[in-house]
PDB file of C-alpha atoms in Angstrom:
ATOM      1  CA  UNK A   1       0.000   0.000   0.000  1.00  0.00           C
ATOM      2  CA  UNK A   2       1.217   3.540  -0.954  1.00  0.00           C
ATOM      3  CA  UNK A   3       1.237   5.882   1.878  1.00  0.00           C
ATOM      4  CA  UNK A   4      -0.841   8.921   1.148  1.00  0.00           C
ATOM      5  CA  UNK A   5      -0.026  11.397   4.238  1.00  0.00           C
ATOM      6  CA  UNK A   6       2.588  11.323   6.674  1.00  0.00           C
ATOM      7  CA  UNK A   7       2.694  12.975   9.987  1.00  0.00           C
ATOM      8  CA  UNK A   8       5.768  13.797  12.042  1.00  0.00           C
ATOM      9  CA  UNK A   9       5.959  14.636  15.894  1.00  0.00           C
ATOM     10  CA  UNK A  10       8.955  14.729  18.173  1.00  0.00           C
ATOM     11  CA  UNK A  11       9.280  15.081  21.638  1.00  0.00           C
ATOM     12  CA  UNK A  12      13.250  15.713  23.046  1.00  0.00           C
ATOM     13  CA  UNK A  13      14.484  12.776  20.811  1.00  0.00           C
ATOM     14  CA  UNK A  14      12.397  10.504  23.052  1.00  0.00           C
ATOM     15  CA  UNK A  15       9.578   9.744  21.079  1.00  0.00           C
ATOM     16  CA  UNK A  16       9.235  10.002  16.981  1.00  0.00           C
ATOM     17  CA  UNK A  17       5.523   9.004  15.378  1.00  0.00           C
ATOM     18  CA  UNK A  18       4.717   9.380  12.546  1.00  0.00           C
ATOM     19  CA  UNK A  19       1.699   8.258  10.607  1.00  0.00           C
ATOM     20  CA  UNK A  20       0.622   6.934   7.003  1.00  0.00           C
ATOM     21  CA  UNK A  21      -2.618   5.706   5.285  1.00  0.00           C
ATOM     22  CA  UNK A  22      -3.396   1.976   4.200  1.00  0.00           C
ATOM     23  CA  UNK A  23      -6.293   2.681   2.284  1.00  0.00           C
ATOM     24  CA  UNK A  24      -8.464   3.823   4.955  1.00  0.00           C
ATOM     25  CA  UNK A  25      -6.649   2.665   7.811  1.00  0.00           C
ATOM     26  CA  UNK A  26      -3.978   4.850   9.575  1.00  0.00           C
ATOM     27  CA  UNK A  27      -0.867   3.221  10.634  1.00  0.00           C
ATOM     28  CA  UNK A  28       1.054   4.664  13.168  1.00  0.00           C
ATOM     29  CA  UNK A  29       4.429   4.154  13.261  1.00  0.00           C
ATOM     30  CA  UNK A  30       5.807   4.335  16.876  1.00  0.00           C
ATOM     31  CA  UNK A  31       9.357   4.818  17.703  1.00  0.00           C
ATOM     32  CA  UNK A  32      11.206   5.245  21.209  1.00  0.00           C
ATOM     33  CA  UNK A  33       9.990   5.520  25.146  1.00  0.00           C
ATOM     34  CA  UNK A  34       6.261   5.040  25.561  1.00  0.00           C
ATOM     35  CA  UNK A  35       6.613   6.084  29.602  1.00  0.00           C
ATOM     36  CA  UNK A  36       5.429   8.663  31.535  1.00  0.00           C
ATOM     37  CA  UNK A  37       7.403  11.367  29.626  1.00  0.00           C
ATOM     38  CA  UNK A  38       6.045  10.773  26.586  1.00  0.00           C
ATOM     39  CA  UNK A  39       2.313   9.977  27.746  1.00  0.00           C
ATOM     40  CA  UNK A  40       0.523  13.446  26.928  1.00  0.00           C
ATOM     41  CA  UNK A  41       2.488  12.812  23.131  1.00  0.00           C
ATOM     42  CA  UNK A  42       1.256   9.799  22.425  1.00  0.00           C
ATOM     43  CA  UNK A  43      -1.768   9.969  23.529  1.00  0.00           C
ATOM     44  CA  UNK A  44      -2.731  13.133  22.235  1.00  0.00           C
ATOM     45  CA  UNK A  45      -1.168  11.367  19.015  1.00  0.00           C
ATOM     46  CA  UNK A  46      -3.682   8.584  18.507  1.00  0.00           C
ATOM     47  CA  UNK A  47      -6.520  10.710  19.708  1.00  0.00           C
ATOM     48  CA  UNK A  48      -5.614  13.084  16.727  1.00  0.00           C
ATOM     49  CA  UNK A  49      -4.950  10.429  14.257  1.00  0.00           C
ATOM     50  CA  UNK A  50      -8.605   8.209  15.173  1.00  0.00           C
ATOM     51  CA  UNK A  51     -10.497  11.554  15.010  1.00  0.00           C
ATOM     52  CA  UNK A  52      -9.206  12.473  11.407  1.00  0.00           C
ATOM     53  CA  UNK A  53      -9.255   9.038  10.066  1.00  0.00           C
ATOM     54  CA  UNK A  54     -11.861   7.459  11.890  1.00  0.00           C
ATOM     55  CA  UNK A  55     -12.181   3.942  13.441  1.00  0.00           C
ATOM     56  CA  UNK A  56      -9.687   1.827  11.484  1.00  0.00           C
ATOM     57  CA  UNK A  57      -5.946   1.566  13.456  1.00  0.00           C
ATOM     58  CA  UNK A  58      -2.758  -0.311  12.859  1.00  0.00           C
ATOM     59  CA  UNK A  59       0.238   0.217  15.422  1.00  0.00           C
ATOM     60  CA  UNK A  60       3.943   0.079  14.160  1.00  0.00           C
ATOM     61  CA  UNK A  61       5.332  -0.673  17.042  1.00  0.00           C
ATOM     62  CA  UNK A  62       8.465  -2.206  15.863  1.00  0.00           C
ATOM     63  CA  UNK A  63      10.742   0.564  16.652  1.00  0.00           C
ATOM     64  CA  UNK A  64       9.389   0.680  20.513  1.00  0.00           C
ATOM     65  CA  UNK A  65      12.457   0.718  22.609  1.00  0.00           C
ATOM     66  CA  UNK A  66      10.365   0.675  26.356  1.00  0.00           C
ATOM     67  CA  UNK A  67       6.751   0.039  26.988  1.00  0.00           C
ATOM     68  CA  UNK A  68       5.152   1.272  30.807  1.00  0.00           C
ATOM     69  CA  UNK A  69       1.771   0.197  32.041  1.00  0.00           C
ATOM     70  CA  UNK A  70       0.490   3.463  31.223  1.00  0.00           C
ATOM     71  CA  UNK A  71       1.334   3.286  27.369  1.00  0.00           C
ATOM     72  CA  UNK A  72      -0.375  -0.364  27.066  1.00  0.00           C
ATOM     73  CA  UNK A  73      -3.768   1.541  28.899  1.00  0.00           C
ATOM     74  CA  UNK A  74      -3.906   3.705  26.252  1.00  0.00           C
ATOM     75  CA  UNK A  75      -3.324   1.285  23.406  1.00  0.00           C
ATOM     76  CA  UNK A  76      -6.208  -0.852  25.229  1.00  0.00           C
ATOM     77  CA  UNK A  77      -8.541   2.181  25.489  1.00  0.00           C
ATOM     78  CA  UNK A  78      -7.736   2.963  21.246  1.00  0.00           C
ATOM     79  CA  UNK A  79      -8.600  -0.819  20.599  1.00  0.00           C
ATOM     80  CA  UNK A  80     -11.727  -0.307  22.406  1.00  0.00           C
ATOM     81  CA  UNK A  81     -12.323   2.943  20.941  1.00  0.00           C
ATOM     82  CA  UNK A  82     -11.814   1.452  17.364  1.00  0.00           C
ATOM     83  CA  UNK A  83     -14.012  -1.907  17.797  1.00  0.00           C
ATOM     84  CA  UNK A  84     -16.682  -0.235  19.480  1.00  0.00           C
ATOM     85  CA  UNK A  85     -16.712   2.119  16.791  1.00  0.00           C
ATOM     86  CA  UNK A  86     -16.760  -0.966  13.886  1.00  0.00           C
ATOM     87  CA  UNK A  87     -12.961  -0.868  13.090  1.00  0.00           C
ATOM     88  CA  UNK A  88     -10.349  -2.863  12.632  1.00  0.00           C
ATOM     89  CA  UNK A  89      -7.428  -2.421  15.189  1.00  0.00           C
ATOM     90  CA  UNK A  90      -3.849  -4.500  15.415  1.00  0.00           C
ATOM     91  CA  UNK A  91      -0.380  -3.621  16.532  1.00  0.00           C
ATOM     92  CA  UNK A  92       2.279  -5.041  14.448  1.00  0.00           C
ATOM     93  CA  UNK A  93       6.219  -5.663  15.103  1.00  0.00           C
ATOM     94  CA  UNK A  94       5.740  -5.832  18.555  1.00  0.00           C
ATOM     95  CA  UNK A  95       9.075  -6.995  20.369  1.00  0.00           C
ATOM     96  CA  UNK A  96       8.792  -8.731  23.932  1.00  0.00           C
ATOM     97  CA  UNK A  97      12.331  -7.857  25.494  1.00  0.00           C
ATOM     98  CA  UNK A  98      11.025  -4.153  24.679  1.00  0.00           C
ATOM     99  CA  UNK A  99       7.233  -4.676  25.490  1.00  0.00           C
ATOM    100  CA  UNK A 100       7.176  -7.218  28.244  1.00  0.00           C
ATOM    101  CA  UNK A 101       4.413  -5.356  30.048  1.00  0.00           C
ATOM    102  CA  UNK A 102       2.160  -6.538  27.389  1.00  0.00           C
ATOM    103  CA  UNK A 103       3.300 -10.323  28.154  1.00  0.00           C
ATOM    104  CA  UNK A 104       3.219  -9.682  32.157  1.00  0.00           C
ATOM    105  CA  UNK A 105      -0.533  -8.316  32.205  1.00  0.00           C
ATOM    106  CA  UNK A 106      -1.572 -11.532  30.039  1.00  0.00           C
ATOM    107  CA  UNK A 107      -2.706  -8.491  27.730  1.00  0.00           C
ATOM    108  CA  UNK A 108      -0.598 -10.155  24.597  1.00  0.00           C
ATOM    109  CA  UNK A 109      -2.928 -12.895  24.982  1.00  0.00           C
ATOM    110  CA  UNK A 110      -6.215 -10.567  23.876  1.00  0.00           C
ATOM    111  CA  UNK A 111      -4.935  -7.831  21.502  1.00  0.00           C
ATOM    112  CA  UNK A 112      -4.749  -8.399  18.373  1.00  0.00           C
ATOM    113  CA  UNK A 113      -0.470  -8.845  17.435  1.00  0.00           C
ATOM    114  CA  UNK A 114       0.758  -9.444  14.012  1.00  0.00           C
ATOM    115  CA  UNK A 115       4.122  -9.511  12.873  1.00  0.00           C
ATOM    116  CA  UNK A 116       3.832  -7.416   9.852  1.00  0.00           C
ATOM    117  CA  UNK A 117       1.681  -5.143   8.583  1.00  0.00           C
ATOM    118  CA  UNK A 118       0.604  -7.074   5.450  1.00  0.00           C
ATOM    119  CA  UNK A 119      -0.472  -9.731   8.132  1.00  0.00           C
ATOM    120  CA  UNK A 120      -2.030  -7.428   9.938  1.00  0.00           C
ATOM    121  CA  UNK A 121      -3.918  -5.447   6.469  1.00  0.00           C
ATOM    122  CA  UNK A 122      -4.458  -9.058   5.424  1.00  0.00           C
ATOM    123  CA  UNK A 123      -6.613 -10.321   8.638  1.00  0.00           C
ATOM    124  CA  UNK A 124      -8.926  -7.601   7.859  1.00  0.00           C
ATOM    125  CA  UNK A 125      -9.743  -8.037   4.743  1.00  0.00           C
ATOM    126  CA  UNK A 126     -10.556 -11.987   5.514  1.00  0.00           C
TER     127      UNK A 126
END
């Protein structure tokens, strides 16, 4: 899929997201701390990017170097956002030595986790 938009945001070289289109699903691309520091970004982030694309969400989160409690409630509350809503919602390229929370909360066991995109892209058009 050709990205159609991108979107940059940078926080103190802590966080980098960025975003690009699918078709009608945005795909955030995620890179650095998701901790307390970078909360307010991130969140503020996905809120932005569901509100101008709408329901349909896939998480790069490949290039996620820590993961804190706090940054797995808000991916929960954007998957909840996004199915309530009718979309489709997946993180791809997650990486457990950099996510572990994810494993620790049993939490990997209920969101949906691909390891590509195209797996991810693929699952929703089945």
């Amino acid at each position: 899929m050709l990205p159609q938009r991108r979107r940059e945001v940078s926080n103190n070289g802590l966080l980098s997201l960025s975003s690009t289109m699918a078709g009608d699903i945005v795909v955030i691309h995620v890179n650095g701390v998701l901790d307390a520091t970078t909360r307010e970004q991130f969140s503020d982030y996905l809120d932005a990017a569901a509100d101008d694309h709408g329901p349909h969400m896939v998480l790069d989160l490949g290039g996620v170097t820590f993961m804190d409690s706090r940054a797995l409630g808000l991916i929960v509350h954007h998957w909840q956002r996004s199915t309530t809503a009718g979309g489709h919602f997946a993180l791809v390229a997650v990486q457990y030595p950099n996510s572990k929370v994810m494993w620790v909360t049993g939490l990997s066991e209920r969101l949906p986790l691909f390891d590509t995109l195209d797996d991810a892209l693929a699952a929703f058009a089945a």
